[in-house]
């Protein structure tokens, strides 16, 4: 979300980092470059946090998901007669 209100921020960066920023950003584009880098990093952190929350949620509900999946398993194990998938007969009788 872009804001129309801006504020000044003073940063200390190592000289080698400043030199790289100036090489990559072009003339009089430092602030724009740094802002874009910060926004990109914020997006990465948010994605990582969401992925972690999703993983925790999936793990917390894994037993429930396993039980639900069992409801959709076939009731019998049928033999397949050929590679076209035709059922020859049921082994559970």
mmCIF file of C-alpha atoms in Angstrom:
data_model
loop_
_atom_site.group_PDB
_atom_site.id
_atom_site.type_symbol
_atom_site.label_atom_id
_atom_site.label_comp_id
_atom_site.label_asym_id
_atom_site.label_seq_id
_atom_site.Cartn_x
_atom_site.Cartn_y
_atom_site.Cartn_z
ATOM 1 C CA UNK A 1 0.000 0.000 0.000
ATOM 2 C CA UNK A 2 1.550 3.285 -1.068
ATOM 3 C CA UNK A 3 1.206 6.303 1.163
ATOM 4 C CA UNK A 4 1.085 9.884 -0.038
ATOM 5 C CA UNK A 5 2.726 11.086 3.187
ATOM 6 C CA UNK A 6 6.493 10.738 3.376
ATOM 7 C CA UNK A 7 8.997 11.397 6.103
ATOM 8 C CA UNK A 8 12.741 11.794 6.144
ATOM 9 C CA UNK A 9 14.826 8.880 7.402
ATOM 10 C CA UNK A 10 18.552 9.099 8.092
ATOM 11 C CA UNK A 11 20.483 5.857 7.669
ATOM 12 C CA UNK A 12 24.022 4.809 8.340
ATOM 13 C CA UNK A 13 25.297 2.338 5.776
ATOM 14 C CA UNK A 14 28.777 1.033 5.084
ATOM 15 C CA UNK A 15 30.537 2.883 2.304
ATOM 16 C CA UNK A 16 30.713 -0.207 0.072
ATOM 17 C CA UNK A 17 26.921 -0.597 0.318
ATOM 18 C CA UNK A 18 26.399 3.056 -0.603
ATOM 19 C CA UNK A 19 28.687 2.636 -3.612
ATOM 20 C CA UNK A 20 26.665 -0.380 -4.783
ATOM 21 C CA UNK A 21 23.392 1.520 -4.322
ATOM 22 C CA UNK A 22 24.695 4.407 -6.383
ATOM 23 C CA UNK A 23 25.935 2.073 -9.138
ATOM 24 C CA UNK A 24 22.588 0.297 -9.337
ATOM 25 C CA UNK A 25 20.139 3.129 -8.750
ATOM 26 C CA UNK A 26 21.269 5.741 -11.212
ATOM 27 C CA UNK A 27 21.631 9.475 -10.670
ATOM 28 C CA UNK A 28 19.355 11.020 -8.044
ATOM 29 C CA UNK A 29 17.423 7.769 -7.594
ATOM 30 C CA UNK A 30 18.846 6.568 -4.252
ATOM 31 C CA UNK A 31 15.692 7.134 -2.216
ATOM 32 C CA UNK A 32 13.520 5.392 -4.801
ATOM 33 C CA UNK A 33 15.948 2.456 -4.943
ATOM 34 C CA UNK A 34 16.112 2.080 -1.154
ATOM 35 C CA UNK A 35 12.326 2.370 -0.809
ATOM 36 C CA UNK A 36 11.819 -0.342 -3.424
ATOM 37 C CA UNK A 37 14.353 -2.599 -1.669
ATOM 38 C CA UNK A 38 12.611 -2.074 1.674
ATOM 39 C CA UNK A 39 9.181 -2.831 0.192
ATOM 40 C CA UNK A 40 10.544 -5.977 -1.463
ATOM 41 C CA UNK A 41 12.045 -7.147 1.835
ATOM 42 C CA UNK A 42 8.789 -6.460 3.704
ATOM 43 C CA UNK A 43 6.902 -8.557 1.131
ATOM 44 C CA UNK A 44 9.373 -11.440 1.563
ATOM 45 C CA UNK A 45 9.037 -11.358 5.355
ATOM 46 C CA UNK A 46 5.224 -11.325 5.131
ATOM 47 C CA UNK A 47 5.242 -14.308 2.719
ATOM 48 C CA UNK A 48 7.607 -16.245 4.998
ATOM 49 C CA UNK A 49 5.414 -15.561 8.039
ATOM 50 C CA UNK A 50 2.287 -16.612 6.162
ATOM 51 C CA UNK A 51 3.974 -19.818 4.977
ATOM 52 C CA UNK A 52 4.974 -20.612 8.558
ATOM 53 C CA UNK A 53 1.441 -19.992 9.821
ATOM 54 C CA UNK A 54 0.021 -22.191 7.068
ATOM 55 C CA UNK A 55 2.482 -24.982 7.865
ATOM 56 C CA UNK A 56 1.608 -24.803 11.560
ATOM 57 C CA UNK A 57 -2.091 -24.931 10.694
ATOM 58 C CA UNK A 58 -1.675 -27.913 8.380
ATOM 59 C CA UNK A 59 0.351 -29.775 10.990
ATOM 60 C CA UNK A 60 -2.176 -28.982 13.715
ATOM 61 C CA UNK A 61 -4.983 -30.406 11.578
ATOM 62 C CA UNK A 62 -3.087 -33.311 10.004
ATOM 63 C CA UNK A 63 -4.919 -35.957 12.062
ATOM 64 C CA UNK A 64 -8.251 -34.506 10.990
ATOM 65 C CA UNK A 65 -7.147 -34.466 7.336
ATOM 66 C CA UNK A 66 -5.972 -38.082 7.554
ATOM 67 C CA UNK A 67 -9.314 -39.199 8.967
ATOM 68 C CA UNK A 68 -11.176 -37.293 6.283
ATOM 69 C CA UNK A 69 -9.046 -38.881 3.548
ATOM 70 C CA UNK A 70 -9.852 -42.354 4.923
ATOM 71 C CA UNK A 71 -13.537 -41.701 4.281
ATOM 72 C CA UNK A 72 -12.778 -41.555 0.549
ATOM 73 C CA UNK A 73 -10.725 -44.756 0.372
ATOM 74 C CA UNK A 74 -12.326 -47.588 -1.600
ATOM 75 C CA UNK A 75 -14.093 -50.218 0.485
ATOM 76 C CA UNK A 76 -12.432 -53.092 -1.378
ATOM 77 C CA UNK A 77 -9.163 -53.764 -3.132
ATOM 78 C CA UNK A 78 -10.059 -54.883 -6.652
ATOM 79 C CA UNK A 79 -7.753 -56.602 -9.119
ATOM 80 C CA UNK A 80 -7.013 -54.838 -12.338
ATOM 81 C CA UNK A 81 -7.090 -57.190 -15.323
ATOM 82 C CA UNK A 82 -5.217 -55.045 -17.818
ATOM 83 C CA UNK A 83 -3.512 -51.705 -18.254
ATOM 84 C CA UNK A 84 -6.777 -50.063 -19.385
ATOM 85 C CA UNK A 85 -8.045 -50.098 -15.800
ATOM 86 C CA UNK A 86 -10.885 -52.595 -16.172
ATOM 87 C CA UNK A 87 -11.816 -54.298 -12.917
ATOM 88 C CA UNK A 88 -11.686 -58.083 -13.122
ATOM 89 C CA UNK A 89 -13.191 -58.887 -9.757
ATOM 90 C CA UNK A 90 -13.238 -58.018 -6.107
ATOM 91 C CA UNK A 91 -10.825 -59.786 -3.750
ATOM 92 C CA UNK A 92 -12.888 -58.967 -0.649
ATOM 93 C CA UNK A 93 -15.946 -61.171 -0.600
#
